[in-house]
Short mmCIF file of C-alpha atoms in Angstrom, two decimals:
data_model
loop_
_atom_site.label_atom_id
_atom_site.label_comp_id
_atom_site.label_asym_id
_atom_site.label_seq_id
_atom_site.Cartn_x
_atom_site.Cartn_y
_atom_site.Cartn_z
CA ALA A 100 4.51 -22.38 24.62
CA THR A 101 6.82 -21.25 21.22
CA LEU A 102 7.58 -18.49 19.90
CA ARG A 103 8.39 -17.86 15.97
CA LEU A 104 11.83 -16.19 15.32
CA GLY A 105 11.57 -12.69 15.75
CA GLU A 106 8.12 -12.80 17.55
CA GLY A 107 8.06 -11.00 21.15
CA MET A 108 10.89 -9.19 22.47
CA THR A 109 12.56 -12.32 23.17
CA GLY A 110 12.28 -13.63 19.54
CA HIS A 111 13.20 -10.44 18.45
CA ALA A 112 16.50 -10.61 20.61
CA VAL A 113 17.23 -13.93 18.69
CA GLN A 114 16.42 -12.48 15.10
CA THR A 115 18.98 -9.22 15.99
CA ASN A 116 21.94 -11.40 17.99
CA GLN A 117 21.19 -8.03 20.27
CA PRO A 118 19.87 -7.32 23.94
CA VAL A 119 16.34 -5.86 24.21
CA TYR A 120 14.90 -4.29 27.21
CA ALA A 121 12.17 -2.18 28.54
CA THR A 122 10.95 -0.82 31.75
CA ASP A 123 7.51 -0.70 30.60
CA ALA A 124 7.68 -4.11 28.44
CA GLN A 125 3.87 -4.25 27.43
CA HIS A 126 4.24 -0.38 25.64
CA ASP A 127 7.66 -2.16 23.75
CA PRO A 128 6.34 -2.48 20.09
CA HIS A 129 7.56 -5.78 19.88
CA PHE A 130 5.79 -7.27 23.03
CA LYS A 131 3.91 -10.48 23.00
CA TRP A 132 2.07 -12.13 25.76
CA VAL A 133 2.08 -15.81 25.35
CA ASP A 134 -1.09 -17.19 27.38
CA GLU A 135 0.42 -20.76 27.10
CA ALA A 136 3.41 -20.17 28.79
CA GLU A 137 1.38 -19.25 32.34
CA GLU A 138 3.71 -16.45 33.53
CA THR A 139 3.65 -14.23 36.39
CA PRO A 140 2.15 -10.66 35.42
CA PHE A 141 5.55 -8.70 34.75
CA ASN A 142 6.45 -4.52 34.13
CA SER A 143 10.08 -5.00 32.99
CA LEU A 144 11.86 -7.12 30.65
CA LEU A 145 15.51 -8.01 29.79
CA ALA A 146 16.10 -10.05 27.10
CA VAL A 147 19.65 -11.53 25.84
CA PRO A 148 20.73 -13.90 22.74
CA LEU A 149 22.52 -17.20 23.85
CA THR A 150 25.45 -17.51 20.75
CA ILE A 151 28.06 -20.10 20.35
CA GLU A 152 30.28 -18.86 18.52
CA THR A 153 28.62 -16.62 15.46
CA ASP A 154 25.15 -18.74 15.60
CA VAL A 155 22.01 -18.09 17.77
CA ILE A 156 20.90 -20.96 19.60
CA GLY A 157 18.02 -19.21 21.69
CA ALA A 158 17.69 -16.10 24.36
CA LEU A 159 17.26 -15.50 27.48
CA ASN A 160 15.41 -13.13 29.82
CA VAL A 161 14.54 -11.96 32.89
CA GLN A 162 11.51 -10.28 34.38
CA THR A 163 10.49 -8.05 37.16
CA VAL A 164 7.04 -7.56 38.52
CA ARG A 165 8.04 -3.77 39.11
CA PRO A 166 9.05 -1.34 37.05
CA TYR A 167 12.60 -1.25 36.71
CA THR A 168 15.17 0.59 34.25
CA PHE A 169 17.73 -1.62 33.21
CA THR A 170 21.47 -0.47 33.47
CA SER A 171 23.92 -1.34 31.14
CA ASN A 172 25.85 -3.47 33.69
CA ASP A 173 22.46 -5.31 33.82
CA VAL A 174 22.91 -6.26 30.27
CA GLU A 175 26.44 -6.63 30.52
CA ILE A 176 25.83 -9.09 33.71
CA LEU A 177 22.87 -11.17 31.96
CA SER A 178 24.74 -11.24 28.75
CA LEU A 179 27.99 -12.92 30.93
CA ILE A 180 25.29 -15.61 31.88
CA GLY A 181 23.66 -16.37 28.64
CA ASP A 182 27.48 -16.96 27.15
CA LEU A 183 28.11 -19.53 30.34
CA ALA A 184 24.54 -20.67 29.72
CA ALA A 185 25.15 -21.32 25.76
CA GLY A 186 28.58 -22.71 26.41
CA ALA A 187 27.09 -25.40 28.85
CA LEU A 188 24.14 -26.04 26.30
CA ALA A 189 27.03 -26.35 23.28
CA LYS A 190 28.36 -29.22 25.46
CA ALA A 191 25.35 -30.50 26.57
CA GLN A 192 24.28 -30.62 23.04
CA LEU A 193 27.44 -32.08 21.90
CA TYR A 194 27.43 -35.13 24.59
CA ASP A 195 23.71 -36.06 23.10
CA ARG A 196 25.37 -35.91 19.68
CA GLN A 197 28.15 -38.15 20.57
CA ARG A 198 26.12 -40.41 22.60
CA ARG A 199 22.98 -41.06 19.90
CA GLN A 200 26.03 -41.26 17.08
CA LEU A 201 27.32 -44.35 19.42
CA ALA A 202 23.99 -45.30 20.10
CA GLU A 203 23.47 -45.41 16.43
CA MET A 204 26.54 -47.25 15.61
CA ARG A 205 25.56 -49.80 18.39
CA ALA A 206 22.43 -49.72 16.70
CA LEU A 207 24.14 -50.81 13.43
CA ALA A 208 26.14 -53.44 14.81
CA GLN A 209 23.46 -54.91 16.14
CA VAL A 210 21.59 -55.38 12.72
CA SER A 211 24.65 -55.99 11.27
CA GLU A 212 24.60 -59.05 13.42
CA ALA A 213 20.81 -59.85 12.98
CA ILE A 214 20.97 -60.07 9.16
CA THR A 215 24.12 -62.27 9.35
CA ALA A 216 22.43 -64.36 11.50
CA PRO A 217 20.70 -68.02 10.76
CA GLN A 218 17.27 -67.01 10.76
CA TYR A 219 14.32 -67.06 8.01
CA LEU A 220 14.20 -63.63 6.03
CA ASP A 221 10.87 -62.57 8.00
CA ASP A 222 12.41 -63.04 11.60
CA MET A 223 15.16 -61.09 10.19
CA LEU A 224 13.67 -57.90 8.94
CA ASP A 225 11.00 -57.59 12.30
CA VAL A 226 14.55 -57.23 14.10
CA VAL A 227 15.69 -54.63 11.94
CA MET A 228 12.36 -52.75 12.24
CA GLU A 229 12.22 -53.09 15.95
CA MET A 230 15.73 -51.68 16.18
CA ALA A 231 14.60 -49.06 13.71
CA ALA A 232 11.97 -47.69 15.60
CA GLN A 233 13.80 -47.94 18.51
CA VAL A 234 17.25 -45.80 17.01
CA MET A 235 14.98 -43.06 15.21
CA ASN A 236 11.90 -43.11 17.47
CA THR A 237 9.80 -43.12 15.68
CA ALA A 238 6.16 -44.60 16.10
CA VAL A 239 5.79 -47.00 13.11
CA CYS A 240 8.94 -48.67 11.11
CA SER A 241 7.80 -50.46 7.75
CA LEU A 242 9.19 -52.65 5.09
CA PHE A 243 8.15 -52.90 1.50
CA LEU A 244 9.53 -54.96 -1.26
CA LEU A 245 8.47 -55.07 -4.80
CA ASP A 246 6.77 -58.50 -5.61
CA GLU A 247 7.53 -60.61 -8.64
CA THR A 248 6.14 -58.96 -11.09
CA GLY A 249 7.76 -55.38 -10.18
CA ALA A 250 4.84 -53.58 -10.42
CA HIS A 251 3.68 -54.00 -6.92
CA LEU A 252 5.01 -52.95 -3.32
CA GLU A 253 4.20 -55.71 -0.55
CA LEU A 254 4.16 -54.84 3.08
CA ARG A 255 6.68 -57.52 4.83
CA SER A 256 7.73 -56.26 7.92
CA ALA A 257 6.62 -53.67 10.60
CA ARG A 258 6.98 -52.60 13.89
CA HIS A 259 3.84 -53.47 15.71
CA ASN A 260 2.01 -56.75 15.29
CA ASP A 261 -1.06 -55.93 16.69
CA ASN A 262 -1.27 -52.47 14.31
CA PRO A 263 -3.61 -52.25 11.54
CA TYR A 264 -0.85 -50.68 9.72
CA ARG A 265 0.27 -54.14 8.99
CA HIS A 266 -2.66 -54.91 6.35
CA ARG A 267 -2.35 -52.49 4.08
CA PRO A 268 -2.73 -54.23 0.55
CA PRO A 269 -0.03 -53.90 -1.85
CA LEU A 270 0.98 -50.48 -3.26
CA PRO A 271 1.16 -49.63 -7.08
CA LEU A 272 4.48 -49.18 -7.71
CA GLY A 273 4.93 -45.33 -8.44
CA GLU A 274 1.76 -44.33 -6.73
CA GLY A 275 1.76 -42.57 -3.13
CA VAL A 276 5.03 -41.52 -0.93
CA THR A 277 6.34 -45.22 -1.22
CA GLY A 278 5.57 -46.29 -4.64
CA THR A 279 7.34 -43.04 -5.55
CA VAL A 280 10.38 -43.50 -3.35
CA ALA A 281 10.12 -47.05 -5.50
CA LEU A 282 10.02 -45.72 -8.45
CA THR A 283 12.61 -42.59 -8.74
CA GLY A 284 14.99 -44.53 -6.25
CA LYS A 285 15.12 -40.83 -4.36
CA PRO A 286 14.12 -40.41 -0.25
CA MET A 287 11.37 -38.35 0.54
CA TYR A 288 10.06 -36.37 4.05
CA ILE A 289 6.70 -35.27 4.62
CA ALA A 290 6.11 -33.17 7.31
CA ASP A 291 2.63 -34.20 7.83
CA VAL A 292 1.06 -37.40 5.77
CA ARG A 293 -2.60 -36.49 6.88
CA THR A 294 -3.24 -33.50 5.28
CA ASP A 295 -0.02 -33.89 2.03
CA PRO A 296 -1.55 -34.46 -0.96
CA ARG A 297 1.40 -36.96 -2.10
CA TYR A 298 0.25 -39.31 0.76
CA ALA A 299 -2.70 -41.52 -0.01
CA GLY A 300 -3.55 -43.04 3.21
CA HIS A 301 -4.96 -39.82 5.07
CA GLU A 302 -7.38 -42.03 7.10
CA LEU A 303 -5.41 -44.42 7.99
CA ALA A 304 -3.24 -41.82 9.48
CA ARG A 305 -5.68 -40.14 11.11
CA ALA A 306 -6.27 -43.40 12.92
CA GLU A 307 -2.94 -44.61 13.72
CA GLY A 308 -1.47 -41.03 14.74
CA LEU A 309 1.06 -40.47 12.22
CA VAL A 310 2.39 -37.11 11.35
CA SER A 311 5.81 -36.85 9.73
CA LEU A 312 7.19 -39.83 7.38
CA LEU A 313 10.67 -40.55 6.40
CA SER A 314 10.87 -42.72 3.24
CA VAL A 315 14.30 -44.20 1.82
CA PRO A 316 14.92 -46.86 -1.16
CA LEU A 317 16.32 -49.82 -0.66
CA SER A 318 19.07 -50.64 -3.33
CA VAL A 319 21.34 -53.07 -4.22
CA ARG A 320 23.35 -51.99 -7.19
CA ASP A 321 21.24 -48.78 -8.44
CA ARG A 322 18.49 -51.23 -8.05
CA VAL A 323 15.55 -50.30 -5.99
CA ILE A 324 14.13 -53.52 -3.83
CA GLY A 325 11.89 -51.81 -1.64
CA VAL A 326 11.28 -49.06 0.36
CA LEU A 327 12.12 -48.31 4.13
CA ASN A 328 9.63 -45.88 5.97
CA GLY A 329 9.52 -44.28 9.10
CA TYR A 330 6.67 -42.48 10.94
CA THR A 331 6.21 -39.99 13.77
CA ALA A 332 3.36 -39.47 16.31
CA VAL A 333 4.42 -35.79 16.08
CA PRO A 334 5.20 -33.25 13.76
CA ARG A 335 9.20 -33.50 13.41
CA ALA A 336 11.69 -32.21 10.98
CA PHE A 337 14.64 -35.53 10.81
CA THR A 338 18.29 -34.23 10.96
CA GLU A 339 20.65 -34.91 8.50
CA GLU A 340 22.18 -37.28 10.77
CA GLU A 341 18.78 -39.14 11.17
CA GLN A 342 18.65 -39.12 7.48
CA THR A 343 22.01 -40.64 6.93
CA TRP A 344 21.81 -43.24 9.58
CA PHE A 345 18.22 -44.52 8.16
CA ALA A 346 19.41 -44.65 4.38
CA THR A 347 22.40 -46.28 5.82
CA LEU A 348 20.38 -48.74 7.19
CA ALA A 349 18.49 -49.39 4.32
CA ASN A 350 21.46 -50.03 2.02
CA GLN A 351 22.43 -52.53 4.90
CA THR A 352 18.95 -53.96 4.46
CA ALA A 353 18.89 -54.36 1.04
CA LEU A 354 21.82 -56.07 0.61
CA ALA A 355 21.13 -58.81 3.22
CA ILE A 356 17.44 -59.23 1.32
CA GLU A 357 19.27 -59.91 -1.69
CA ASN A 358 22.10 -61.81 0.29
CA ALA A 359 19.06 -64.31 1.67
CA ARG A 360 17.42 -64.20 -1.63
CA LEU A 361 20.19 -65.91 -3.17
CA VAL A 362 20.75 -68.29 -0.10
CA THR A 363 17.22 -69.87 -0.86
CA HIS A 364 17.33 -69.74 -4.64
CA THR A 365 20.68 -71.94 -4.12
CA ALA A 366 19.17 -73.78 -1.74
CA VAL A 367 16.04 -74.49 -3.84
CA ILE A 368 18.07 -75.65 -6.93
CA ARG A 369 19.91 -78.24 -4.63
CA GLU A 370 16.60 -79.52 -3.27
CA MET A 371 15.00 -79.61 -6.58
CA HIS A 372 18.13 -81.74 -8.13
CA HIS A 373 17.66 -84.12 -4.55
CA ARG A 374 14.17 -84.69 -5.74
CA ILE A 375 15.00 -85.22 -9.24
CA LYS A 376 17.00 -87.45 -8.44
CA ASN A 377 15.45 -89.30 -5.78
CA ASN A 378 11.80 -89.73 -8.62
CA LEU A 379 14.23 -90.81 -11.08
CA GLN A 380 15.71 -93.66 -8.80
CA THR A 381 12.00 -94.48 -7.92
CA VAL A 382 11.07 -94.45 -11.37
CA ALA A 383 13.65 -96.51 -12.17
CA MET A 384 12.94 -99.03 -9.33
CA LEU A 385 9.09 -99.57 -10.77
CA MET A 386 10.66 -100.12 -14.09
CA GLN A 387 12.94 -103.32 -12.78
CA LEU A 388 10.30 -104.70 -10.79
CA GLN A 389 7.64 -104.54 -14.29
CA LEU A 390 9.78 -106.89 -15.95
CA ALA A 391 8.99 -109.75 -13.14
CA ASP A 392 5.40 -109.55 -15.16
CA ALA A 393 6.82 -108.77 -18.46
CA ASP A 394 5.63 -111.56 -20.05
CA ARG A 395 1.83 -111.57 -18.45
CA LEU A 396 1.56 -108.05 -19.42
CA SER A 397 0.77 -106.17 -22.51
CA ALA A 398 2.79 -103.28 -23.76
CA ARG A 399 -0.32 -100.86 -23.44
CA ASP A 400 -0.64 -102.39 -20.01
CA VAL A 401 2.97 -101.83 -18.37
CA LEU A 402 2.64 -98.41 -20.27
CA GLU A 403 -0.79 -97.33 -18.53
CA THR A 404 0.53 -98.89 -14.93
CA ASN A 405 3.87 -96.81 -15.52
CA ILE A 406 1.30 -93.57 -16.16
CA HIS A 407 -0.45 -93.61 -13.59
CA ARG A 408 2.52 -94.01 -10.96
CA ILE A 409 4.10 -91.05 -12.37
CA ARG A 410 1.31 -89.13 -12.01
CA SER A 411 1.43 -90.13 -7.95
CA ILE A 412 4.92 -88.59 -8.23
CA ALA A 413 3.90 -85.50 -10.53
CA ALA A 414 0.67 -84.65 -7.96
CA VAL A 415 3.72 -84.11 -5.18
CA HIS A 416 5.73 -82.00 -7.01
CA GLU A 417 2.15 -79.93 -7.75
CA VAL A 418 1.73 -79.62 -4.03
CA LEU A 419 5.27 -78.49 -3.82
CA SER A 420 5.18 -75.78 -6.56
CA ASP A 421 1.95 -74.60 -5.35
CA LYS A 422 2.63 -73.95 -1.60
CA GLY A 423 6.72 -74.30 -1.55
CA PHE A 424 9.46 -76.51 -0.75
CA ARG A 425 9.09 -77.79 2.60
CA LEU A 426 6.44 -80.09 3.71
CA VAL A 427 4.04 -81.93 1.74
CA ASP A 428 0.22 -82.67 2.78
CA VAL A 429 -0.37 -86.06 1.87
CA LYS A 430 -4.29 -85.59 1.59
CA ASP A 431 -3.79 -82.53 -0.69
CA VAL A 432 -2.20 -84.78 -2.65
CA LEU A 433 -4.63 -87.94 -2.67
CA LEU A 434 -7.44 -85.47 -3.44
CA ARG A 435 -5.80 -84.59 -6.61
CA ILE A 436 -4.34 -88.01 -7.80
CA THR A 437 -7.26 -90.58 -6.46
CA ARG A 438 -9.71 -88.33 -8.69
CA THR A 439 -7.61 -88.70 -11.83
CA THR A 440 -7.05 -92.18 -11.22
CA SER A 441 -10.58 -92.61 -10.48
CA GLU A 442 -11.50 -90.93 -13.77
CA THR A 443 -9.50 -93.00 -16.11
CA LEU A 444 -10.09 -96.45 -14.51
CA THR A 445 -14.13 -96.51 -14.23
CA THR A 446 -16.40 -97.03 -17.08
CA PRO A 447 -19.13 -94.39 -17.86
CA HIS A 448 -22.04 -96.87 -16.17
CA GLN A 449 -20.12 -97.48 -13.10
CA ASP A 450 -20.32 -94.83 -9.61
CA ILE A 451 -17.36 -95.74 -7.92
CA ARG A 452 -16.76 -92.76 -5.16
CA ILE A 453 -13.29 -92.53 -3.15
CA ASN A 454 -13.83 -90.61 0.15
CA ILE A 455 -10.54 -89.36 2.14
CA PHE A 456 -11.28 -89.04 5.70
CA GLY A 457 -8.84 -87.60 8.60
CA GLU A 458 -6.67 -84.53 9.43
CA PRO A 459 -3.80 -83.32 7.17
CA LEU A 460 -0.38 -85.32 7.17
CA LEU A 461 2.37 -83.57 6.34
CA LEU A 462 5.76 -85.14 4.88
CA PRO A 463 9.17 -84.32 3.63
CA SER A 464 8.45 -85.09 -0.05
CA GLN A 465 10.79 -88.34 -0.50
CA ALA A 466 8.61 -89.91 2.07
CA ALA A 467 5.37 -88.20 0.73
CA THR A 468 6.08 -89.36 -2.82
CA ALA A 469 6.37 -93.24 -1.50
CA LEU A 470 3.17 -92.80 0.55
CA THR A 471 1.39 -91.24 -2.71
CA LEU A 472 2.59 -94.39 -4.88
CA VAL A 473 1.63 -96.32 -2.35
CA VAL A 474 -2.11 -95.22 -1.39
CA ASN A 475 -2.33 -95.11 -5.28
CA GLU A 476 -1.47 -98.20 -5.94
CA LEU A 477 -4.01 -99.65 -3.28
CA VAL A 478 -6.75 -97.70 -5.37
CA GLN A 479 -6.03 -98.45 -8.63
CA ASN A 480 -6.23 -102.38 -7.75
CA ALA A 481 -9.77 -101.60 -5.94
CA LEU A 482 -10.81 -100.03 -9.19
CA GLU A 483 -9.31 -102.56 -11.59
CA HIS A 484 -10.40 -105.66 -9.87
CA ALA A 485 -12.40 -105.35 -6.56
CA PHE A 486 -15.51 -103.56 -8.91
CA VAL A 487 -15.65 -106.10 -11.70
CA GLY A 488 -19.34 -106.33 -13.13
CA ARG A 489 -20.52 -103.88 -10.21
CA THR A 490 -21.89 -100.15 -11.16
CA THR A 491 -21.48 -98.86 -7.95
CA GLY A 492 -18.96 -99.26 -4.61
CA GLN A 493 -17.31 -96.66 -2.22
CA ILE A 494 -13.22 -96.85 -1.48
CA ASP A 495 -12.45 -95.17 1.86
CA ILE A 496 -8.80 -93.76 2.47
CA SER A 497 -8.55 -92.56 6.13
CA LEU A 498 -5.18 -90.51 7.70
CA GLY A 499 -4.53 -90.57 11.57
CA HIS A 500 -2.13 -91.41 14.24
CA SER A 501 -1.63 -92.87 17.46
CA PRO A 502 1.41 -91.66 19.62
CA ALA A 503 3.74 -93.72 17.92
CA GLU A 504 2.66 -94.17 14.54
CA LEU A 505 1.02 -92.67 11.49
CA ILE A 506 -1.76 -94.73 10.28
CA VAL A 507 -3.19 -94.91 6.81
CA VAL A 508 -6.29 -97.53 6.04
CA VAL A 509 -7.51 -98.01 2.47
CA LYS A 510 -10.80 -100.05 2.49
CA ASP A 511 -13.40 -101.15 -0.43
CA SER A 512 -16.78 -102.36 -0.27
CA GLY A 513 -15.98 -104.47 -3.39
CA ARG A 514 -15.65 -108.61 -4.17
CA GLY A 515 -12.45 -108.80 -2.45
CA LEU A 516 -9.25 -109.46 -3.82
CA PRO A 517 -8.60 -113.05 -5.61
CA ASP A 518 -4.88 -114.80 -4.41
CA GLU A 519 -3.34 -113.89 -7.76
CA ILE A 520 -3.63 -109.96 -7.62
CA THR A 521 -2.46 -110.23 -3.80
CA LYS A 522 0.59 -111.72 -5.01
CA GLY A 523 1.17 -109.67 -7.83
CA LEU A 524 3.38 -107.13 -8.99
CA GLY A 525 1.42 -104.02 -7.38
CA LEU A 526 1.36 -105.08 -3.93
CA GLU A 527 4.96 -106.66 -4.40
CA LEU A 528 5.51 -102.83 -4.88
CA VAL A 529 3.44 -101.83 -2.25
CA GLU A 530 5.30 -103.65 0.47
CA THR A 531 8.64 -102.68 -1.05
CA LEU A 532 7.69 -98.82 -0.80
CA VAL A 533 6.34 -99.22 2.40
CA THR A 534 8.89 -101.59 4.24
CA ALA A 535 12.27 -100.10 2.54
CA ASP A 536 11.42 -96.31 1.60
CA LEU A 537 8.90 -95.38 4.75
CA HIS A 538 10.19 -98.43 7.40
CA GLY A 539 6.81 -99.18 7.83
CA ARG A 540 4.53 -102.30 7.75
CA ILE A 541 1.62 -102.88 5.98
CA LYS A 542 -1.11 -105.81 6.61
CA PHE A 543 -4.03 -107.11 4.24
CA GLN A 544 -7.55 -108.17 4.95
CA SER A 545 -9.91 -109.56 2.45
CA ARG A 546 -12.82 -111.86 2.20
CA PRO A 547 -14.98 -112.32 -0.52
CA ASN A 548 -18.06 -110.07 -1.43
CA SER A 549 -17.29 -108.06 1.78
CA GLY A 550 -14.25 -106.24 0.75
CA THR A 551 -10.70 -105.56 1.16
CA GLU A 552 -8.84 -103.50 4.40
CA ILE A 553 -5.09 -102.68 3.94
CA SER A 554 -4.05 -100.72 6.93
CA ILE A 555 -0.39 -99.28 6.66
CA ARG A 556 1.56 -98.12 9.75
CA LEU A 557 4.81 -95.88 9.63
CA PRO A 558 7.24 -94.58 12.63
CA ARG A 559 6.35 -91.11 13.62
CA ASN A 560 9.79 -90.01 12.75
CA VAL A 561 8.93 -90.38 9.10
CA GLU A 562 7.58 -87.24 9.23
CA ILE A 563 11.14 -85.62 9.66
CA ARG A 564 13.21 -87.99 7.80
CA ASN A 565 14.32 -86.98 4.02
#
């Protein structure tokens, strides 16, 4: 049960900082019966304020069942007891405040350790959100970051994995509390997000049991990059110390995010340099091998062949650009590049189908580039030589693995490859890439009018080689 300042005899004692007493309390003009207190019916009441120096922090009262006339000695004794109680409360509050400050300092130290540890950004943010929720005693802590356009805020981390709050759509900059904080760079406090018109998610707040909100900007060198939110499950006014701690946490986190982005950017540049160098070396090797057949091939043939090979390399980097700088799904690359190769090398009257079977095959970029070149070279040979004089045909590419090897099989339904083709430049390139770059082995099986089957076996550890 609670009383507002000045409400009831006890509230009046706090408001006036003076003792209040009455023999017949229920007829006192300041009396108020509080049903929630479940008090025993009484007649007389004496209330004295609890003061620490000049600040009134509460009140102490005594009640009697029978009518009693309080004397000045009674008032003096209860006031003395009140002073002792106020002193004890002051010490307890000081102890609690110091303990909380120590916990906050330890939490900031843990946050500093977390944000400097070698881990992915999202993992680091999850650790920070968990610590923030514990220290602030909040139901939900969440962190939004501006997207690349700077027009929307995306939820990057929230305390509860199963909480529907995590599935919030991007928030437009300047809209709602989070958007306003990001736009202005000023913190905001909302006493009740369930009803405040500045908060846009009333239904979500009610469903999740969210009440009070403290929202602070994530800023780096006067530039806002996101927003940190803390929600409570009950009405609450955040103390000045809590607001300061939350803002300090936001500043630390913002700096960690910016540093992580710089590290990632540097790593991406280094990785791009590494890949470009490797691909230039591959192109140089292709050109060098082409010199062996320079007398037999026309300049147009040389250019067309190398265009197909460079497109294979480009397809790998297209996947890298779409899906990030980690592993490449060779199946995805082959789906893209074989379609282009087929359209280029078949006539309008031919219906040559290329089918790709099997599970995704994830490889580092260099291995993926080499394997894509190999398979596309085999497809190109089949399209150029296996279906001469035929209007229909089929090329099947299967991707699989055994416990020790990755297995790729390219099989066509054509007329079989003649000896001069199996000994030519294209398949020499295939063998070089398979054995030298991929550390694997290759096997050819071709019979007249029965098609050709080529199996490639690579060690499983090619998946982790770079």
